[in-house]
PDB file of C-alpha atoms in Angstrom:
ATOM      1  CA  MET A   1     102.932 124.519  91.999  1.00  0.00           C
ATOM      2  CA  GLN A   2     101.083 121.935  89.915  1.00  0.00           C
ATOM      3  CA  GLU A   3      97.611 123.026  88.893  1.00  0.00           C
ATOM      4  CA  ILE A   4      94.931 121.002  90.675  1.00  0.00           C
ATOM      5  CA  ILE A   5      91.828 120.146  88.646  1.00  0.00           C
ATOM      6  CA  ILE A   6      88.464 119.512  90.305  1.00  0.00           C
ATOM      7  CA  ASP A   7      86.420 116.863  88.482  1.00  0.00           C
ATOM      8  CA  GLU A   8      82.753 117.308  89.387  1.00  0.00           C
ATOM      9  CA  GLU A   9      81.880 113.631  88.823  1.00  0.00           C
ATOM     10  CA  PHE A  10      84.590 112.480  91.226  1.00  0.00           C
ATOM     11  CA  LYS A  11      83.655 115.174  93.739  1.00  0.00           C
ATOM     12  CA  ARG A  12      79.930 114.317  93.677  1.00  0.00           C
ATOM     13  CA  ILE A  13      80.395 110.662  94.627  1.00  0.00           C
ATOM     14  CA  LEU A  14      82.120 111.601  97.886  1.00  0.00           C
ATOM     15  CA  PRO A  15      80.058 111.851 101.099  1.00  0.00           C
ATOM     16  CA  LYS A  16      79.375 115.404 102.162  1.00  0.00           C
ATOM     17  CA  LEU A  17      80.810 116.268 105.575  1.00  0.00           C
ATOM     18  CA  ASP A  18      78.374 117.837 108.029  1.00  0.00           C
ATOM     19  CA  GLU A  19      79.218 121.308 109.331  1.00  0.00           C
ATOM     20  CA  ARG A  20      80.559 120.052 112.664  1.00  0.00           C
ATOM     21  CA  THR A  21      82.866 117.458 111.119  1.00  0.00           C
ATOM     22  CA  TYR A  22      84.150 119.965 108.563  1.00  0.00           C
ATOM     23  CA  ALA A  23      84.809 122.515 111.326  1.00  0.00           C
ATOM     24  CA  ASP A  24      86.690 119.903 113.365  1.00  0.00           C
ATOM     25  CA  LEU A  25      88.831 119.056 110.325  1.00  0.00           C
ATOM     26  CA  GLU A  26      89.538 122.737 109.752  1.00  0.00           C
ATOM     27  CA  ASP A  27      90.564 123.265 113.390  1.00  0.00           C
ATOM     28  CA  ASN A  28      92.824 120.215 113.247  1.00  0.00           C
ATOM     29  CA  ILE A  29      94.581 121.392 110.086  1.00  0.00           C
ATOM     30  CA  LEU A  30      95.063 124.917 111.472  1.00  0.00           C
ATOM     31  CA  GLU A  31      96.577 123.545 114.683  1.00  0.00           C
ATOM     32  CA  TYR A  32      98.659 120.639 113.391  1.00  0.00           C
ATOM     33  CA  GLY A  33      98.934 121.213 109.664  1.00  0.00           C
ATOM     34  CA  CYS A  34      97.773 118.934 106.860  1.00  0.00           C
ATOM     35  CA  ARG A  35      99.641 115.688 107.477  1.00  0.00           C
ATOM     36  CA  GLU A  36      98.213 113.745 104.536  1.00  0.00           C
ATOM     37  CA  PRO A  37      99.066 114.819 100.974  1.00  0.00           C
ATOM     38  CA  LEU A  38      96.322 115.330  98.416  1.00  0.00           C
ATOM     39  CA  ILE A  39      96.184 112.575  95.792  1.00  0.00           C
ATOM     40  CA  LEU A  40      96.059 113.426  92.087  1.00  0.00           C
ATOM     41  CA  TRP A  41      95.557 111.521  88.858  1.00  0.00           C
ATOM     42  CA  ASN A  42      96.691 113.393  85.742  1.00  0.00           C
ATOM     43  CA  GLY A  43      96.400 116.614  87.731  1.00  0.00           C
ATOM     44  CA  ILE A  44      92.829 115.772  88.851  1.00  0.00           C
ATOM     45  CA  LEU A  45      92.114 115.697  92.588  1.00  0.00           C
ATOM     46  CA  ILE A  46      90.823 112.248  93.559  1.00  0.00           C
ATOM     47  CA  ASP A  47      91.304 112.317  97.334  1.00  0.00           C
ATOM     48  CA  GLY A  48      91.323 115.245  99.763  1.00  0.00           C
ATOM     49  CA  HIS A  49      88.622 117.616  98.503  1.00  0.00           C
ATOM     50  CA  ASN A  50      87.720 118.905 101.981  1.00  0.00           C
ATOM     51  CA  ARG A  51      91.374 119.347 102.953  1.00  0.00           C
ATOM     52  CA  TYR A  52      91.993 121.164  99.671  1.00  0.00           C
ATOM     53  CA  SER A  53      89.197 123.675 100.282  1.00  0.00           C
ATOM     54  CA  ILE A  54      90.510 124.373 103.796  1.00  0.00           C
ATOM     55  CA  LEU A  55      94.104 124.778 102.606  1.00  0.00           C
ATOM     56  CA  GLN A  56      92.959 127.176  99.884  1.00  0.00           C
ATOM     57  CA  LYS A  57      90.801 129.159 102.303  1.00  0.00           C
ATOM     58  CA  HIS A  58      93.727 129.801 104.644  1.00  0.00           C
ATOM     59  CA  ASP A  59      96.409 130.026 101.948  1.00  0.00           C
ATOM     60  CA  LEU A  60      98.344 127.102 103.413  1.00  0.00           C
ATOM     61  CA  PRO A  61     100.958 125.031 101.547  1.00  0.00           C
ATOM     62  CA  ILE A  62      99.613 122.073  99.606  1.00  0.00           C
ATOM     63  CA  LYS A  63     101.433 118.774  99.255  1.00  0.00           C
ATOM     64  CA  THR A  64     100.385 116.301  96.571  1.00  0.00           C
ATOM     65  CA  ILE A  65     101.279 112.861  95.297  1.00  0.00           C
ATOM     66  CA  ASP A  66     100.388 111.416  91.904  1.00  0.00           C
ATOM     67  CA  MET A  67      98.886 107.991  91.239  1.00  0.00           C
ATOM     68  CA  GLU A  68      98.641 106.157  87.930  1.00  0.00           C
ATOM     69  CA  PHE A  69      95.502 104.438  86.637  1.00  0.00           C
ATOM     70  CA  ASP A  70      94.617 102.978  83.261  1.00  0.00           C
ATOM     71  CA  SER A  71      91.192 104.638  83.024  1.00  0.00           C
ATOM     72  CA  ARG A  72      88.567 106.827  84.717  1.00  0.00           C
ATOM     73  CA  GLU A  73      86.716 103.674  85.726  1.00  0.00           C
ATOM     74  CA  LYS A  74      89.780 102.402  87.594  1.00  0.00           C
ATOM     75  CA  VAL A  75      89.985 105.766  89.372  1.00  0.00           C
ATOM     76  CA  LEU A  76      86.311 105.522  90.369  1.00  0.00           C
ATOM     77  CA  ILE A  77      86.837 102.057  91.825  1.00  0.00           C
ATOM     78  CA  TRP A  78      89.844 103.320  93.798  1.00  0.00           C
ATOM     79  CA  ILE A  79      87.818 106.254  95.156  1.00  0.00           C
ATOM     80  CA  ILE A  80      84.956 103.941  96.137  1.00  0.00           C
ATOM     81  CA  SER A  81      87.246 101.434  97.866  1.00  0.00           C
ATOM     82  CA  THR A  82      89.037 104.238  99.709  1.00  0.00           C
ATOM     83  CA  GLN A  83      85.808 105.785 100.982  1.00  0.00           C
ATOM     84  CA  VAL A  84      84.352 102.450 102.105  1.00  0.00           C
ATOM     85  CA  SER A  85      87.512 101.534 104.026  1.00  0.00           C
ATOM     86  CA  ARG A  86      88.004 104.987 105.563  1.00  0.00           C
ATOM     87  CA  ARG A  87      84.626 106.332 106.574  1.00  0.00           C
ATOM     88  CA  ASN A  88      81.847 105.360 108.944  1.00  0.00           C
ATOM     89  CA  LEU A  89      79.175 105.154 106.253  1.00  0.00           C
ATOM     90  CA  ASN A  90      75.444 104.751 106.786  1.00  0.00           C
ATOM     91  CA  PRO A  91      73.662 101.722 105.215  1.00  0.00           C
ATOM     92  CA  LEU A  92      72.371 103.696 102.224  1.00  0.00           C
ATOM     93  CA  GLN A  93      75.834 105.074 101.456  1.00  0.00           C
ATOM     94  CA  LEU A  94      77.290 101.557 101.630  1.00  0.00           C
ATOM     95  CA  SER A  95      74.624 100.279  99.240  1.00  0.00           C
ATOM     96  CA  TYR A  96      75.268 103.189  96.903  1.00  0.00           C
ATOM     97  CA  TYR A  97      79.018 102.576  96.802  1.00  0.00           C
ATOM     98  CA  ARG A  98      78.596  98.826  96.292  1.00  0.00           C
ATOM     99  CA  GLY A  99      76.199  99.481  93.428  1.00  0.00           C
ATOM    100  CA  LEU A 100      78.467 102.105  91.908  1.00  0.00           C
ATOM    101  CA  HIS A 101      81.418  99.702  92.162  1.00  0.00           C
ATOM    102  CA  TYR A 102      79.418  97.007  90.359  1.00  0.00           C
ATOM    103  CA  ASN A 103      78.277  99.364  87.595  1.00  0.00           C
ATOM    104  CA  THR A 104      81.808 100.669  87.104  1.00  0.00           C
ATOM    105  CA  GLU A 105      83.351  97.209  86.807  1.00  0.00           C
ATOM    106  CA  LYS A 106      80.681  96.245  84.286  1.00  0.00           C
ATOM    107  CA  GLN A 107      81.559  99.383  82.321  1.00  0.00           C
ATOM    108  CA  ILE A 108      85.226  98.334  82.242  1.00  0.00           C
ATOM    109  CA  VAL A 109      84.211  95.010  80.703  1.00  0.00           C
ATOM    110  CA  ARG A 110      81.931  96.743  78.193  1.00  0.00           C
ATOM    111  CA  ASN A 111      84.753  99.091  77.234  1.00  0.00           C
ATOM    112  CA  ALA A 112      87.109  96.151  76.678  1.00  0.00           C
ATOM    113  CA  ASN A 113      84.493  94.360  74.570  1.00  0.00           C
ATOM    114  CA  GLY A 114      83.897  97.494  72.518  1.00  0.00           C
ATOM    115  CA  LYS A 115      87.423  97.864  71.141  1.00  0.00           C
ATOM    116  CA  ASN A 116      87.433  98.212  67.352  1.00  0.00           C
ATOM    117  CA  GLN A 117      88.993  95.773  64.911  1.00  0.00           C
ATOM    118  CA  TYR A 118      92.253  97.735  64.692  1.00  0.00           C
ATOM    119  CA  ASN A 119      92.871  97.064  68.370  1.00  0.00           C
ATOM    120  CA  GLU A 120      91.539  93.501  68.483  1.00  0.00           C
ATOM    121  CA  VAL A 121      94.690  92.028  70.039  1.00  0.00           C
ATOM    122  CA  THR A 122      94.642  94.624  72.807  1.00  0.00           C
ATOM    123  CA  ALA A 123      90.932  94.091  73.319  1.00  0.00           C
ATOM    124  CA  GLN A 124      91.387  90.330  73.593  1.00  0.00           C
ATOM    125  CA  ASN A 125      94.156  90.787  76.150  1.00  0.00           C
ATOM    126  CA  GLU A 126      92.031  93.186  78.209  1.00  0.00           C
ATOM    127  CA  ARG A 127      89.009  90.879  78.028  1.00  0.00           C
ATOM    128  CA  LYS A 128      91.105  87.905  79.132  1.00  0.00           C
ATOM    129  CA  ALA A 129      92.592  89.886  82.022  1.00  0.00           C
ATOM    130  CA  GLN A 130      89.125  90.938  83.153  1.00  0.00           C
ATOM    131  CA  GLU A 131      87.733  87.409  82.782  1.00  0.00           C
ATOM    132  CA  ASP A 132      90.658  85.929  84.707  1.00  0.00           C
ATOM    133  CA  ASP A 133      90.142  88.470  87.479  1.00  0.00           C
ATOM    134  CA  PHE A 134      86.388  87.915  87.720  1.00  0.00           C
ATOM    135  CA  ASN A 135      86.621  84.127  87.441  1.00  0.00           C
ATOM    136  CA  LYS A 136      88.723  83.920  90.579  1.00  0.00           C
ATOM    137  CA  HIS A 137      85.582  84.718  92.545  1.00  0.00           C
ATOM    138  CA  GLY A 138      82.851  84.080  90.002  1.00  0.00           C
ATOM    139  CA  ARG A 139      81.031  86.723  88.006  1.00  0.00           C
ATOM    140  CA  THR A 140      81.229  90.433  88.790  1.00  0.00           C
ATOM    141  CA  ALA A 141      78.376  90.406  91.320  1.00  0.00           C
ATOM    142  CA  GLY A 142      79.822  87.247  92.855  1.00  0.00           C
ATOM    143  CA  HIS A 143      83.282  88.560  93.558  1.00  0.00           C
ATOM    144  CA  LEU A 144      81.974  91.907  94.809  1.00  0.00           C
ATOM    145  CA  ALA A 145      79.551  90.056  97.080  1.00  0.00           C
ATOM    146  CA  GLU A 146      82.532  88.235  98.540  1.00  0.00           C
ATOM    147  CA  GLN A 147      84.506  91.447  98.887  1.00  0.00           C
ATOM    148  CA  TYR A 148      81.691  93.292 100.690  1.00  0.00           C
ATOM    149  CA  ASN A 149      80.357  90.234 102.554  1.00  0.00           C
ATOM    150  CA  VAL A 150      76.833  90.423 101.110  1.00  0.00           C
ATOM    151  CA  SER A 151      74.882  88.332  98.592  1.00  0.00           C
ATOM    152  CA  PRO A 152      75.153  88.718  94.783  1.00  0.00           C
ATOM    153  CA  VAL A 153      71.453  89.618  94.764  1.00  0.00           C
ATOM    154  CA  THR A 154      72.210  92.511  97.114  1.00  0.00           C
ATOM    155  CA  ILE A 155      74.988  93.744  94.813  1.00  0.00           C
ATOM    156  CA  ARG A 156      72.630  93.789  91.817  1.00  0.00           C
ATOM    157  CA  ARG A 157      69.929  95.588  93.785  1.00  0.00           C
ATOM    158  CA  ASP A 158      72.509  98.068  94.998  1.00  0.00           C
ATOM    159  CA  ALA A 159      73.403  98.713  91.354  1.00  0.00           C
ATOM    160  CA  GLN A 160      69.780  99.649  90.625  1.00  0.00           C
ATOM    161  CA  LEU A 161      69.685 101.845  93.718  1.00  0.00           C
ATOM    162  CA  ALA A 162      72.891 103.603  92.623  1.00  0.00           C
ATOM    163  CA  ASN A 163      71.364 104.269  89.200  1.00  0.00           C
ATOM    164  CA  ALA A 164      68.297 105.851  90.818  1.00  0.00           C
ATOM    165  CA  ILE A 165      70.369 108.035  93.147  1.00  0.00           C
ATOM    166  CA  ASN A 166      72.584 109.132  90.250  1.00  0.00           C
ATOM    167  CA  ALA A 167      69.480 109.999  88.227  1.00  0.00           C
ATOM    168  CA  ILE A 168      68.354 112.220  91.098  1.00  0.00           C
ATOM    169  CA  GLY A 169      71.843 113.720  91.189  1.00  0.00           C
ATOM    170  CA  GLU A 170      71.584 114.654  87.512  1.00  0.00           C
ATOM    171  CA  VAL A 171      68.581 116.815  88.402  1.00  0.00           C
ATOM    172  CA  SER A 172      69.902 118.102  91.733  1.00  0.00           C
ATOM    173  CA  PRO A 173      73.329 117.230  93.177  1.00  0.00           C
ATOM    174  CA  ASP A 174      72.266 118.790  96.484  1.00  0.00           C
ATOM    175  CA  VAL A 175      69.200 116.542  96.817  1.00  0.00           C
ATOM    176  CA  LYS A 176      71.373 113.522  96.038  1.00  0.00           C
ATOM    177  CA  MET A 177      73.786 114.487  98.821  1.00  0.00           C
ATOM    178  CA  ASP A 178      70.898 115.048 101.248  1.00  0.00           C
ATOM    179  CA  ILE A 179      69.502 111.586 100.482  1.00  0.00           C
ATOM    180  CA  LEU A 180      72.860 109.872 100.936  1.00  0.00           C
ATOM    181  CA  SER A 181      73.568 111.733 104.176  1.00  0.00           C
ATOM    182  CA  GLY A 182      70.156 110.803 105.590  1.00  0.00           C
ATOM    183  CA  LYS A 183      68.988 114.407 105.785  1.00  0.00           C
ATOM    184  CA  THR A 184      66.217 113.513 103.322  1.00  0.00           C
ATOM    185  CA  HIS A 185      64.616 110.084 103.698  1.00  0.00           C
ATOM    186  CA  VAL A 186      63.614 108.227 100.551  1.00  0.00           C
ATOM    187  CA  THR A 187      62.917 104.528 101.042  1.00  0.00           C
ATOM    188  CA  ARG A 188      64.829 101.870  99.160  1.00  0.00           C
ATOM    189  CA  LYS A 189      61.538 100.738  97.647  1.00  0.00           C
ATOM    190  CA  GLN A 190      60.927 104.208  96.221  1.00  0.00           C
ATOM    191  CA  LEU A 191      64.445 104.379  94.831  1.00  0.00           C
ATOM    192  CA  HIS A 192      64.098 100.964  93.176  1.00  0.00           C
ATOM    193  CA  GLU A 193      60.781 102.038  91.650  1.00  0.00           C
ATOM    194  CA  LEU A 194      62.563 105.006  90.089  1.00  0.00           C
ATOM    195  CA  THR A 195      64.774 102.638  88.059  1.00  0.00           C
ATOM    196  CA  ASN A 196      61.697 101.772  86.002  1.00  0.00           C
ATOM    197  CA  GLY A 197      60.391 105.321  85.985  1.00  0.00           C
ATOM    198  CA  THR A 198      60.749 108.189  83.548  1.00  0.00           C
ATOM    199  CA  ASP A 199      62.778 111.380  83.711  1.00  0.00           C
ATOM    200  CA  ASP A 200      59.564 113.124  84.765  1.00  0.00           C
ATOM    201  CA  ASP A 201      59.192 110.719  87.705  1.00  0.00           C
ATOM    202  CA  VAL A 202      62.687 111.618  88.878  1.00  0.00           C
ATOM    203  CA  SER A 203      62.054 115.338  88.434  1.00  0.00           C
ATOM    204  CA  ASN A 204      58.742 115.099  90.315  1.00  0.00           C
ATOM    205  CA  ILE A 205      60.393 113.523  93.353  1.00  0.00           C
ATOM    206  CA  VAL A 206      63.185 116.108  93.316  1.00  0.00           C
ATOM    207  CA  ASP A 207      60.661 118.950  93.043  1.00  0.00           C
ATOM    208  CA  LYS A 208      58.652 117.584  95.980  1.00  0.00           C
ATOM    209  CA  ILE A 209      61.791 117.215  98.101  1.00  0.00           C
ATOM    210  CA  VAL A 210      62.883 120.772  97.296  1.00  0.00           C
ATOM    211  CA  ASP A 211      59.470 122.334  98.046  1.00  0.00           C
ATOM    212  CA  GLY A 212      58.938 120.194 101.166  1.00  0.00           C
ATOM    213  CA  THR A 213      55.893 118.215  99.981  1.00  0.00           C
ATOM    214  CA  PHE A 214      57.633 114.849  99.538  1.00  0.00           C
ATOM    215  CA  GLU A 215      56.558 112.085 101.912  1.00  0.00           C
ATOM    216  CA  SER A 216      58.589 108.925 102.324  1.00  0.00           C
ATOM    217  CA  GLY A 217      56.809 105.590 102.101  1.00  0.00           C
ATOM    218  CA  LYS A 218      54.776 105.222  98.915  1.00  0.00           C
ATOM    219  CA  PRO A 219      55.506 105.528  95.197  1.00  0.00           C
ATOM    220  CA  GLY A 220      55.305 109.124  94.098  1.00  0.00           C
ATOM    221  CA  VAL A 221      54.019 111.226  96.983  1.00  0.00           C
ATOM    222  CA  GLY A 222      54.583 108.813  99.864  1.00  0.00           C
ATOM    223  CA  SER A 223      52.270 107.700 102.647  1.00  0.00           C
ATOM    224  CA  GLY A 224      51.410 108.849 106.096  1.00  0.00           C
ATOM    225  CA  SER A 225      53.770 109.542 108.934  1.00  0.00           C
ATOM    226  CA  GLY A 226      57.108 108.016 109.692  1.00  0.00           C
ATOM    227  CA  SER A 227      55.737 106.423 112.894  1.00  0.00           C
ATOM    228  CA  ASP A 228      52.994 104.622 110.950  1.00  0.00           C
ATOM    229  CA  GLU A 229      55.587 103.337 108.487  1.00  0.00           C
ATOM    230  CA  MET A 230      57.833 102.087 111.297  1.00  0.00           C
ATOM    231  CA  HIS A 231      54.865 100.402 112.974  1.00  0.00           C
ATOM    232  CA  SER A 232      54.190  98.510 109.736  1.00  0.00           C
ATOM    233  CA  TRP A 233      57.855  97.431 109.528  1.00  0.00           C
ATOM    234  CA  GLU A 234      57.729  96.130 113.102  1.00  0.00           C
ATOM    235  CA  LYS A 235      54.635  94.094 112.290  1.00  0.00           C
ATOM    236  CA  GLN A 236      56.303  92.544 109.236  1.00  0.00           C
ATOM    237  CA  PHE A 237      59.457  91.705 111.178  1.00  0.00           C
ATOM    238  CA  SER A 238      57.505  90.188 114.059  1.00  0.00           C
ATOM    239  CA  LYS A 239      55.463  88.057 111.654  1.00  0.00           C
ATOM    240  CA  MET A 240      58.567  86.754 109.856  1.00  0.00           C
ATOM    241  CA  THR A 241      60.314  85.950 113.129  1.00  0.00           C
ATOM    242  CA  ASN A 242      57.310  84.047 114.463  1.00  0.00           C
ATOM    243  CA  GLU A 243      57.063  82.061 111.220  1.00  0.00           C
ATOM    244  CA  PHE A 244      60.760  81.200 111.429  1.00  0.00           C
ATOM    245  CA  ARG A 245      60.468  80.030 115.030  1.00  0.00           C
ATOM    246  CA  LYS A 246      57.583  77.747 114.118  1.00  0.00           C
ATOM    247  CA  ILE A 247      59.477  76.300 111.142  1.00  0.00           C
ATOM    248  CA  LEU A 248      62.612  75.827 113.238  1.00  0.00           C
ATOM    249  CA  ARG A 249      60.704  74.044 116.005  1.00  0.00           C
ATOM    250  CA  ASP A 250      59.250  71.647 113.443  1.00  0.00           C
ATOM    251  CA  HIS A 251      62.720  70.948 112.028  1.00  0.00           C
ATOM    252  CA  GLU A 252      64.265  70.488 115.464  1.00  0.00           C
ATOM    253  CA  LYS A 253      61.897  67.617 116.156  1.00  0.00           C
ATOM    254  CA  THR A 254      63.483  65.674 113.308  1.00  0.00           C
ATOM    255  CA  GLU A 255      67.030  66.467 114.507  1.00  0.00           C
ATOM    256  CA  ASN A 256      67.907  66.997 110.862  1.00  0.00           C
ATOM    257  CA  THR A 257      70.753  69.529 110.567  1.00  0.00           C
ATOM    258  CA  GLU A 258      70.303  70.062 106.833  1.00  0.00           C
ATOM    259  CA  SER A 259      66.629  70.713 107.354  1.00  0.00           C
ATOM    260  CA  ALA A 260      67.415  73.323 110.009  1.00  0.00           C
ATOM    261  CA  ARG A 261      69.991  74.957 107.719  1.00  0.00           C
ATOM    262  CA  SER A 262      67.372  75.099 104.976  1.00  0.00           C
ATOM    263  CA  ALA A 263      64.962  76.829 107.350  1.00  0.00           C
ATOM    264  CA  LEU A 264      67.611  79.348 108.352  1.00  0.00           C
ATOM    265  CA  ARG A 265      68.432  80.072 104.717  1.00  0.00           C
ATOM    266  CA  LYS A 266      64.752  80.724 104.023  1.00  0.00           C
ATOM    267  CA  TYR A 267      64.624  83.146 106.954  1.00  0.00           C
ATOM    268  CA  ILE A 268      67.730  84.987 105.718  1.00  0.00           C
ATOM    269  CA  GLU A 269      66.109  85.381 102.288  1.00  0.00           C
ATOM    270  CA  MET A 270      62.965  86.750 103.943  1.00  0.00           C
ATOM    271  CA  LEU A 271      65.051  89.256 105.886  1.00  0.00           C
ATOM    272  CA  GLU A 272      66.860  90.286 102.704  1.00  0.00           C
ATOM    273  CA  LYS A 273      63.551  91.021 100.943  1.00  0.00           C
ATOM    274  CA  PHE A 274      62.330  92.909 104.014  1.00  0.00           C
ATOM    275  CA  TYR A 275      65.555  94.955 104.134  1.00  0.00           C
ATOM    276  CA  GLN A 276      65.280  95.891 100.450  1.00  0.00           C
ATOM    277  CA  SER A 277      61.645  97.014 100.928  1.00  0.00           C
ATOM    278  CA  MET A 278      62.564  99.588 103.614  1.00  0.00           C
TER     279      MET A 278
END
């Protein structure tokens, strides 16, 4: 049987199944067998980590298929796209995967631009292929925004969020998984602040989460209780909605469609900023 290699980077970007879901998967495999083959790239497992651990545990036969990719980055994008299409992800996980997708595609372009002079023809061909691909839908953030049905600004913010979560994962993979699963709550605002922080800032947050002293809400140590934080969010949302209604009523008096569309766009932008602050 072909040796199966576990790549920790690939494994760590996958959502962690809760105990109940894992147990249900195990029961299903024991009763009906593993109907889906594991997917490998150059002998590395890229899809089916939970199934693989169950098959190993019970010494069951393992079926695999091999896929071909030009690079690790292409594999990462395939893994991301597969997870997004397959799983019922929470909002933070979706943001993380969108940001990781963006960062990975940018890395592909950087790699193509970094080819040395001895491979200049190949580099030019790769750059042109990437440019042609991205130009179909605009720049990288633009075409990913279209793919995921969000704004380019959201894609770029997701990229920062992904960087912060990965930085936490470098210190503690378990804390990273807990944050992505929702077991540990760290606000988007706190995660974005980490992108401008130091390694010590990241380590401090991880230490506080591990020892149970971390509070979600403020930079660093957090603020107050979750109910107080939610009450503040409700106030902000109510204020924005009331402002929008007033603006819309004023625009309706003029019966100007473009003016109403402009008001709606402003409200959407306000909601986007509010969403990113949570």
